[in-house]
Amino acid sequence: MQDNLLLNEGYNNDIYINSSFGPHIYIGKKRYIDLSSCAGSQILGHSNYDIKKIQKEIIRKNISNYALPNIYAAEFAKTLNKILKNFSKYIFCNSGSDAIIKGLRVCRSLNAKRLIINATGSWHGSVNETLYVAKEDLTLKKLSDGLPEFTKKNLKFIPYGDTITSKKILDKYKKKINCILLEPIQGSLPTDKNIHYVKFLENYCKKNNILFFLDEMITGLRVDGSSFQNYFKIKSDISVFGKSFGGGFPLGIIGINKKIENKIKKKNLKIFFGGTFSGNSTNMYIANKITKKLNKNKKIIKNINEKTNFFTNSINNFTNKNNLDVQVFNFMSMARIVFSKKKIDNRIQRDFFESKKLKKIEKFKNYLFKKNIYYPKNGIIFLPFTLKQKDLNYTIQTITKALSLFFK
Ligand SMILES: Cc1ncc(COP(=O)(O)O)c(C=O)c1O
């Protein structure tokens, strides 16, 4: 496409999607297996039958958007209250980034402390306060131009998974720390071997009057128990959700616990949450129906978990047998291929080993594309629920072939 007017990421090549169905996306007339599932939000697959049915209901019932309180948002909040255990109130907005921005606003409204602690390897979207990564010495490297200066001053990194170093940093700054913001299972290295670390942070926050803020954009509704914190019996003060809860449509949810709710009331805080489409009827209607469906029918989550375990085990067996310098990580239905066999405990190590293979990784992705498999840009693999065993086998065979070509 010539003279493209768009500056958004990705709009500088000729790969523009035009439609989709089930596990497939279409680029021009060509069909691709979609391993991204809209960054994990299309939990039922594209153009899903249930979603279409719900959309027809929306048309039949004359439900529109109003920029006003509506019964559908209230009903969805009621559903969430039955599913998510830790929260007494919800705030609806339109994306994960929107939810993080407003969640951090809640945190800052509660006290005068300003320091945000972030763990290396976490991702929280297009948010000024968090658009940084940690260098090896844990100092900040910005991910965007145009960030306001104060954001850098108010952010410190702790090394995800490393309790001893994290405790030292936390002890040094604890009087200034407003919140610890954490993606508990990281898309950058999906594994549950750091649960002890998350529990350490939960306890540290409790003991030191620090807000414990979990980013469950990916894990929300996708994992067993409907959330990471339900599953591992962890209590956050404030959390954000979206993606799967929205059934593939834009959604951000902020959940706050009773303690925060009471504080907001007691101090009579006026925190701004508005937005034209925040809690809009049509998305709320869809989100409520899909959330109820997934909560009732556990087979859907079981199915994507099993598919992902099969995917991970098949590729790991192959790479072990053939001595390839690759391994796959997964936590339930979040998976990632890491292009190194070395023992890797965090994203900094992952990036270090992968940085020597960037050209090979590019060749690997191009090979898959030629074979009609779309590999996600962010590297997080979300296998579609609608992917048939035949297509899953084809995906595994094609990936293992590509790995043996480029990573022997
Ligand atoms: C863990 C996590 N937090 C926040 C976000 C940001 O969400 P959004 O892209 O909807 O703004 C994402 C998006 O991928 C995410 O994975």
Coordinates of C-alpha atoms and ligand atoms in Angstrom, one line a residue:
M1 CA 0.0 0.0 0.0
Q2 CA 1.6 3.3 -1.1
D3 CA 1.4 6.6 0.7
N4 CA 0.1 5.2 3.9
L5 CA -1.2 7.9 6.2
L6 CA -0.9 5.9 9.4
L7 CA 2.0 6.1 11.9
N8 CA 0.8 3.3 14.2
E9 CA 3.1 0.3 14.7
G10 CA 3.2 -2.1 11.9
Y11 CA 1.7 0.2 9.2
N12 CA 4.9 0.3 7.2
N13 CA 4.6 -2.9 5.3
D14 CA 2.1 -4.6 3.1
I15 CA 0.6 -6.9 5.7
Y16 CA -2.9 -5.7 6.4
I17 CA -5.6 -8.0 7.6
N18 CA -9.0 -7.8 6.0
S19 CA -11.1 -10.5 7.7
S20 CA -11.1 -13.6 9.9
F21 CA -12.9 -16.7 10.8
G22 CA -12.3 -19.2 13.6
P23 CA -8.5 -19.7 14.0
H24 CA -7.8 -18.0 10.7
I25 CA -7.1 -14.4 9.5
Y26 CA -7.1 -13.3 5.9
I27 CA -4.5 -11.1 4.3
G28 CA -5.8 -10.4 0.8
K29 CA -7.2 -13.7 -0.3
K30 CA -4.6 -15.8 1.6
R31 CA -5.6 -17.6 4.8
Y32 CA -3.2 -17.8 7.8
I33 CA -3.4 -19.7 11.1
D34 CA -3.5 -16.9 13.7
L35 CA -1.2 -17.6 16.7
S36 CA -1.9 -14.2 18.2
S37 CA -5.6 -14.3 18.8
C38 CA -5.7 -10.4 18.9
A39 CA -3.0 -10.3 21.6
G40 CA -5.0 -12.9 23.6
S41 CA -8.3 -11.2 23.6
Q42 CA -10.2 -13.3 21.1
I43 CA -10.6 -16.2 23.5
L44 CA -13.4 -17.8 21.5
G45 CA -11.7 -17.4 18.1
H46 CA -12.5 -14.9 15.4
S47 CA -16.1 -14.2 14.1
N48 CA -17.4 -16.6 16.8
Y49 CA -20.9 -17.9 16.5
D50 CA -21.9 -16.8 20.1
I51 CA -20.5 -13.3 19.6
K52 CA -22.5 -13.0 16.3
K53 CA -25.6 -14.1 18.1
I54 CA -25.0 -11.5 20.9
Q55 CA -24.4 -8.8 18.3
K56 CA -27.8 -9.7 16.7
E57 CA -29.4 -9.4 20.1
I58 CA -27.9 -6.0 20.6
I59 CA -29.4 -4.9 17.3
R60 CA -32.8 -6.5 18.0
K61 CA -33.0 -4.9 21.5
N62 CA -32.0 -1.4 20.1
I63 CA -29.0 -1.2 22.5
S64 CA -26.8 1.8 21.6
N65 CA -24.0 3.7 23.3
Y66 CA -25.0 6.6 25.5
A67 CA -22.0 8.0 27.4
L68 CA -24.4 7.6 30.4
P69 CA -24.8 5.0 33.2
N70 CA -26.6 2.0 31.8
I71 CA -28.0 -1.3 33.1
Y72 CA -25.5 -3.4 31.1
A73 CA -22.5 -2.0 33.0
A74 CA -24.2 -2.6 36.3
E75 CA -25.1 -6.2 35.3
F76 CA -21.5 -6.9 34.2
A77 CA -20.2 -5.5 37.5
K78 CA -22.6 -7.9 39.3
T79 CA -21.2 -10.8 37.3
L80 CA -17.6 -9.8 38.0
N81 CA -18.4 -9.6 41.7
K82 CA -19.4 -13.3 41.7
I83 CA -16.2 -14.3 39.9
L84 CA -13.4 -12.1 41.2
K85 CA -13.0 -12.5 44.9
N86 CA -10.9 -9.6 46.0
F87 CA -12.8 -6.5 44.9
S88 CA -15.8 -4.5 46.1
K89 CA -16.0 -2.0 43.3
Y90 CA -15.2 -1.9 39.6
I91 CA -14.4 0.9 37.1
F92 CA -14.8 0.3 33.4
C93 CA -12.8 1.8 30.6
N94 CA -11.6 0.9 27.1
S95 CA -8.2 -0.8 27.2
G96 CA -5.5 -2.2 29.4
S97 CA -3.5 1.1 29.1
D98 CA -6.6 3.1 30.1
A99 CA -7.1 0.8 33.1
I100 CA -3.4 1.1 34.2
I101 CA -3.5 4.9 33.9
K102 CA -6.7 5.2 36.0
G103 CA -5.5 2.5 38.4
L104 CA -2.3 4.4 39.1
R105 CA -4.4 7.6 39.5
V106 CA -6.4 5.7 42.3
C107 CA -3.1 4.7 43.9
R108 CA -1.7 8.2 44.0
S109 CA -5.0 9.7 45.3
L110 CA -4.7 7.6 48.4
N111 CA -1.5 9.0 49.8
A112 CA 1.4 11.4 49.1
K113 CA 3.9 8.6 48.2
R114 CA 4.9 8.8 44.5
L115 CA 7.3 5.9 43.7
I116 CA 6.0 3.1 41.5
I117 CA 7.8 -0.2 41.7
N118 CA 7.8 -2.2 38.6
A119 CA 9.3 -5.7 38.0
T120 CA 11.6 -6.3 35.1
G121 CA 9.9 -8.1 32.2
S122 CA 6.4 -6.8 32.9
W123 CA 4.4 -5.0 30.2
H124 CA 1.6 -2.5 31.0
G125 CA 0.7 -1.0 27.7
S126 CA 1.0 2.5 26.3
V127 CA 1.2 4.3 29.7
N128 CA 3.6 7.2 30.3
E129 CA 4.4 6.1 33.8
T130 CA 5.6 2.6 32.7
L131 CA 6.9 3.0 29.2
Y132 CA 10.4 2.0 30.3
V133 CA 12.5 -1.2 30.5
A134 CA 15.3 -2.0 32.9
K135 CA 18.8 -2.2 31.8
E136 CA 21.0 -4.9 33.3
D137 CA 21.9 -2.6 36.2
L138 CA 18.2 -1.9 36.7
T139 CA 18.4 1.7 35.6
L140 CA 15.7 2.9 33.2
K141 CA 15.7 2.9 29.4
K142 CA 12.7 4.7 27.8
L143 CA 10.6 2.9 25.3
S144 CA 9.2 6.1 23.7
D145 CA 10.1 9.6 22.9
G146 CA 7.8 12.2 24.4
L147 CA 7.5 10.9 27.9
P148 CA 7.2 13.5 30.6
E149 CA 10.2 13.9 32.8
F150 CA 8.4 13.2 36.1
T151 CA 7.6 9.6 35.1
K152 CA 11.3 8.6 35.1
K153 CA 11.8 10.1 38.6
N154 CA 8.8 8.1 40.0
L155 CA 9.7 4.7 38.7
K156 CA 12.1 2.0 40.0
F157 CA 12.7 -1.6 38.8
I158 CA 13.1 -4.7 40.9
P159 CA 14.4 -7.9 39.2
Y160 CA 11.5 -10.2 38.7
G161 CA 12.0 -13.5 40.5
D162 CA 15.0 -12.3 42.6
T163 CA 13.7 -12.0 46.1
I164 CA 17.0 -11.0 47.7
T165 CA 17.9 -8.1 45.4
S166 CA 14.3 -7.0 45.3
K167 CA 14.1 -6.9 49.1
K168 CA 17.2 -4.7 49.2
I169 CA 15.8 -2.2 46.8
L170 CA 12.4 -2.2 48.4
D171 CA 13.9 -1.7 51.9
K172 CA 15.9 1.3 50.6
Y173 CA 12.9 3.1 49.2
K174 CA 10.0 1.7 51.3
K175 CA 8.9 5.0 52.8
K176 CA 8.4 6.5 49.3
I177 CA 6.7 3.5 47.6
N178 CA 3.1 4.1 46.6
C179 CA 2.5 0.8 44.9
I180 CA 4.1 -2.3 43.4
L181 CA 2.7 -2.9 39.9
L182 CA 3.2 -6.4 38.7
E183 CA 2.3 -8.6 35.8
P184 CA 2.2 -11.8 37.9
I185 CA 2.7 -14.3 35.0
Q186 CA 4.7 -12.4 32.4
G187 CA 4.0 -12.7 28.7
S188 CA 7.7 -12.1 28.2
L189 CA 8.4 -15.5 29.9
P190 CA 5.2 -17.3 30.8
T191 CA 5.9 -19.7 33.7
D192 CA 4.6 -20.2 37.2
K193 CA 7.9 -20.9 38.8
N194 CA 8.0 -17.5 40.4
I195 CA 4.9 -17.8 42.5
H196 CA 6.9 -17.6 45.7
Y197 CA 8.2 -14.2 44.4
V198 CA 4.7 -12.9 43.9
K199 CA 3.8 -14.1 47.4
F200 CA 6.8 -12.4 48.8
L201 CA 5.7 -9.1 47.2
E202 CA 2.2 -9.5 48.4
N203 CA 3.5 -9.9 52.0
Y204 CA 6.0 -7.1 51.7
C205 CA 3.2 -4.8 50.6
K206 CA 1.0 -5.8 53.5
K207 CA 3.7 -5.3 56.1
N208 CA 4.8 -1.9 54.7
N209 CA 1.6 -0.3 53.8
I210 CA 2.3 -0.4 50.1
L211 CA -0.5 -0.9 47.5
F212 CA -0.2 -4.3 45.7
F213 CA -1.4 -3.7 42.1
L214 CA -1.7 -6.7 39.8
D215 CA -2.0 -6.4 36.1
E216 CA -4.1 -9.4 35.0
M217 CA -4.9 -8.1 31.5
I218 CA -3.8 -11.5 30.0
T219 CA -4.5 -13.9 32.9
G220 CA -8.0 -12.5 33.7
L221 CA -10.6 -15.1 32.7
R222 CA -8.0 -16.9 30.6
V223 CA -6.5 -19.0 33.4
D224 CA -8.2 -21.6 35.6
G225 CA -10.1 -19.9 38.5
S226 CA -10.8 -16.9 36.2
S227 CA -7.8 -15.0 37.5
F228 CA -4.3 -15.5 38.7
Q229 CA -5.1 -14.3 42.2
N230 CA -8.1 -16.6 42.5
Y231 CA -6.1 -19.5 41.4
F232 CA -3.1 -18.9 43.7
K233 CA -5.2 -17.4 46.5
I234 CA -3.3 -14.1 46.5
K235 CA -4.9 -10.8 47.5
S236 CA -4.2 -7.6 45.6
D237 CA -5.5 -4.2 46.7
I238 CA -6.1 -3.1 43.1
S239 CA -6.0 -5.0 39.8
V240 CA -6.7 -4.5 36.1
F241 CA -8.4 -6.9 33.7
G242 CA -9.7 -6.8 30.1
K243 CA -8.8 -8.8 27.0
S244 CA -10.7 -12.1 27.4
F245 CA -13.4 -10.5 29.6
G246 CA -14.3 -8.3 26.6
G247 CA -14.8 -11.3 24.3
G248 CA -12.5 -9.6 21.7
F249 CA -13.9 -6.1 22.1
P250 CA -12.2 -3.1 23.7
L251 CA -12.3 -3.3 27.5
G252 CA -10.4 -2.3 30.6
I253 CA -11.6 -3.1 34.1
I254 CA -10.1 -1.8 37.4
G255 CA -11.1 -3.7 40.5
I256 CA -10.5 -2.1 44.0
N257 CA -10.8 -3.8 47.3
K258 CA -13.0 -2.7 50.3
K259 CA -10.1 -1.0 52.0
I260 CA -9.5 1.3 49.0
E261 CA -13.2 1.9 48.6
N262 CA -13.6 2.9 52.2
K263 CA -10.6 5.3 52.0
I264 CA -12.0 6.9 48.9
K265 CA -15.3 7.4 50.7
K266 CA -13.7 8.6 54.0
K267 CA -11.4 11.1 52.3
N268 CA -14.2 12.1 49.9
L269 CA -11.7 11.8 47.0
K270 CA -12.8 13.0 43.6
I271 CA -11.0 10.7 41.1
F272 CA -11.9 11.2 37.5
F273 CA -12.8 8.0 35.6
G274 CA -15.0 9.3 32.8
G275 CA -14.8 8.7 29.1
T276 CA -17.3 8.7 26.2
F277 CA -17.1 4.9 25.8
S278 CA -16.2 3.9 29.3
G279 CA -18.7 1.2 30.3
N280 CA -20.5 1.5 27.0
S281 CA -23.6 -0.6 26.7
T282 CA -22.7 -2.7 23.7
N283 CA -19.3 -3.8 24.9
M284 CA -20.7 -4.3 28.4
Y285 CA -23.5 -6.5 27.0
I286 CA -21.0 -8.6 25.1
A287 CA -18.6 -8.8 28.0
N288 CA -21.2 -9.9 30.5
K289 CA -22.5 -12.7 28.2
I290 CA -19.1 -14.0 27.3
T291 CA -17.8 -13.8 30.9
K292 CA -20.9 -15.8 32.1
K293 CA -20.4 -18.3 29.3
L294 CA -16.7 -18.9 30.0
N295 CA -17.3 -19.1 33.8
K296 CA -20.1 -21.7 33.3
N297 CA -18.4 -23.7 30.6
K298 CA -15.0 -24.7 32.0
K299 CA -14.4 -26.9 28.9
I300 CA -13.3 -23.9 26.8
I301 CA -10.5 -23.0 29.1
K302 CA -9.6 -26.6 29.6
N303 CA -9.4 -27.0 25.9
I304 CA -7.0 -24.2 25.2
N305 CA -4.9 -25.3 28.2
E306 CA -4.6 -28.8 26.8
K307 CA -3.9 -27.6 23.3
T308 CA -1.1 -25.3 24.7
N309 CA 0.4 -28.0 26.8
F310 CA 0.4 -30.3 23.8
F311 CA 2.1 -27.6 21.7
T312 CA 4.7 -26.9 24.3
N313 CA 5.5 -30.6 25.0
S314 CA 5.6 -31.5 21.3
I315 CA 8.1 -28.7 20.5
N316 CA 10.2 -29.2 23.6
N317 CA 10.4 -33.0 22.9
F318 CA 11.5 -32.2 19.4
T319 CA 14.1 -29.6 20.3
N320 CA 15.5 -31.9 23.1
K321 CA 15.8 -34.9 20.7
N322 CA 17.4 -32.8 18.0
N323 CA 19.6 -30.7 20.2
L324 CA 18.2 -27.4 19.0
D325 CA 19.0 -24.2 20.8
V326 CA 15.3 -23.4 21.6
Q327 CA 12.7 -24.0 24.4
V328 CA 9.1 -23.3 24.8
F329 CA 7.6 -21.8 28.0
N330 CA 3.9 -21.9 28.9
F331 CA 1.6 -21.1 31.7
M332 CA -1.8 -22.6 30.9
S333 CA -2.8 -21.1 27.6
M334 CA 0.0 -18.4 27.4
A335 CA 3.0 -19.7 25.5
R336 CA 6.3 -18.3 24.2
I337 CA 9.1 -19.8 22.2
V338 CA 12.5 -18.7 23.7
F339 CA 15.3 -18.9 21.2
S340 CA 17.9 -20.3 23.6
K341 CA 18.3 -23.6 25.5
K342 CA 20.2 -21.8 28.4
K343 CA 18.6 -21.7 31.8
I344 CA 16.5 -18.6 31.7
D345 CA 14.9 -17.1 34.7
N346 CA 13.9 -13.7 33.6
R347 CA 13.4 -11.4 30.6
I348 CA 16.8 -9.8 30.9
Q349 CA 18.5 -13.2 30.5
R350 CA 16.1 -14.0 27.6
D351 CA 16.9 -10.8 25.8
F352 CA 20.6 -11.3 26.3
F353 CA 20.7 -14.8 24.7
E354 CA 18.2 -13.9 22.0
S355 CA 20.0 -10.7 21.0
K356 CA 22.6 -12.8 19.3
K357 CA 20.0 -14.5 17.1
L358 CA 17.8 -11.7 15.9
K359 CA 18.4 -12.4 12.2
K360 CA 17.6 -16.1 12.6
I361 CA 14.4 -15.3 14.5
E362 CA 13.3 -13.0 11.7
K363 CA 14.0 -15.8 9.1
F364 CA 12.0 -18.2 11.3
K365 CA 9.0 -15.9 11.4
N366 CA 9.2 -15.2 7.6
Y367 CA 9.3 -19.0 7.0
L368 CA 6.2 -19.5 9.0
F369 CA 4.5 -16.6 7.2
K370 CA 5.3 -18.3 3.9
K371 CA 3.7 -21.4 5.2
N372 CA 0.5 -19.5 6.2
I373 CA 1.1 -19.2 9.9
Y374 CA 0.9 -15.8 11.5
Y375 CA 3.4 -15.5 14.4
P376 CA 2.6 -12.8 16.9
K377 CA 4.7 -9.6 16.8
N378 CA 5.0 -9.6 20.6
G379 CA 6.0 -13.3 20.6
I380 CA 3.2 -14.4 23.0
I381 CA 1.4 -17.4 21.5
F382 CA -2.3 -17.7 22.2
L383 CA -3.6 -20.8 20.4
P384 CA -7.2 -20.3 19.2
F385 CA -9.9 -22.3 20.9
T386 CA -11.2 -23.1 17.4
L387 CA -7.9 -24.5 16.1
K388 CA -8.6 -28.1 15.0
Q389 CA -6.1 -30.9 15.9
K390 CA -5.2 -31.2 12.2
D391 CA -4.2 -27.5 12.1
L392 CA -2.4 -27.7 15.5
N393 CA -0.4 -30.7 14.1
Y394 CA 0.4 -28.6 11.0
T395 CA 1.5 -25.7 13.2
I396 CA 3.8 -27.9 15.3
Q397 CA 5.3 -29.6 12.2
T398 CA 5.9 -26.3 10.5
I399 CA 7.5 -24.7 13.6
T400 CA 9.7 -27.7 14.3
K401 CA 10.8 -27.7 10.6
A402 CA 11.6 -24.0 10.8
L403 CA 13.5 -24.5 14.0
S404 CA 15.6 -27.3 12.6
L405 CA 16.4 -25.1 9.6
F406 CA 17.5 -22.0 11.6
F407 CA 18.5 -23.2 15.1
K408 CA 20.5 -26.4 14.7
Ligands
LIG1 C1 -0.1 -7.4 30.8 C2 -0.7 -6.3 30.0 N1 -1.0 -5.2 30.6 C3 -1.4 -4.1 29.9 C4 -1.6 -4.2 28.5 C5 -2.1 -3.1 27.7 O1 -3.4 -3.3 27.2 P1 -3.9 -2.6 25.9 O2 -3.1 -3.0 24.8 O3 -5.4 -3.0 25.8 O4 -3.9 -1.1 26.2 C6 -1.3 -5.4 27.9 C7 -1.5 -5.6 26.4 O5 -1.0 -6.4 25.7 C8 -0.8 -6.5 28.6 O6 -0.5 -7.7 28.1

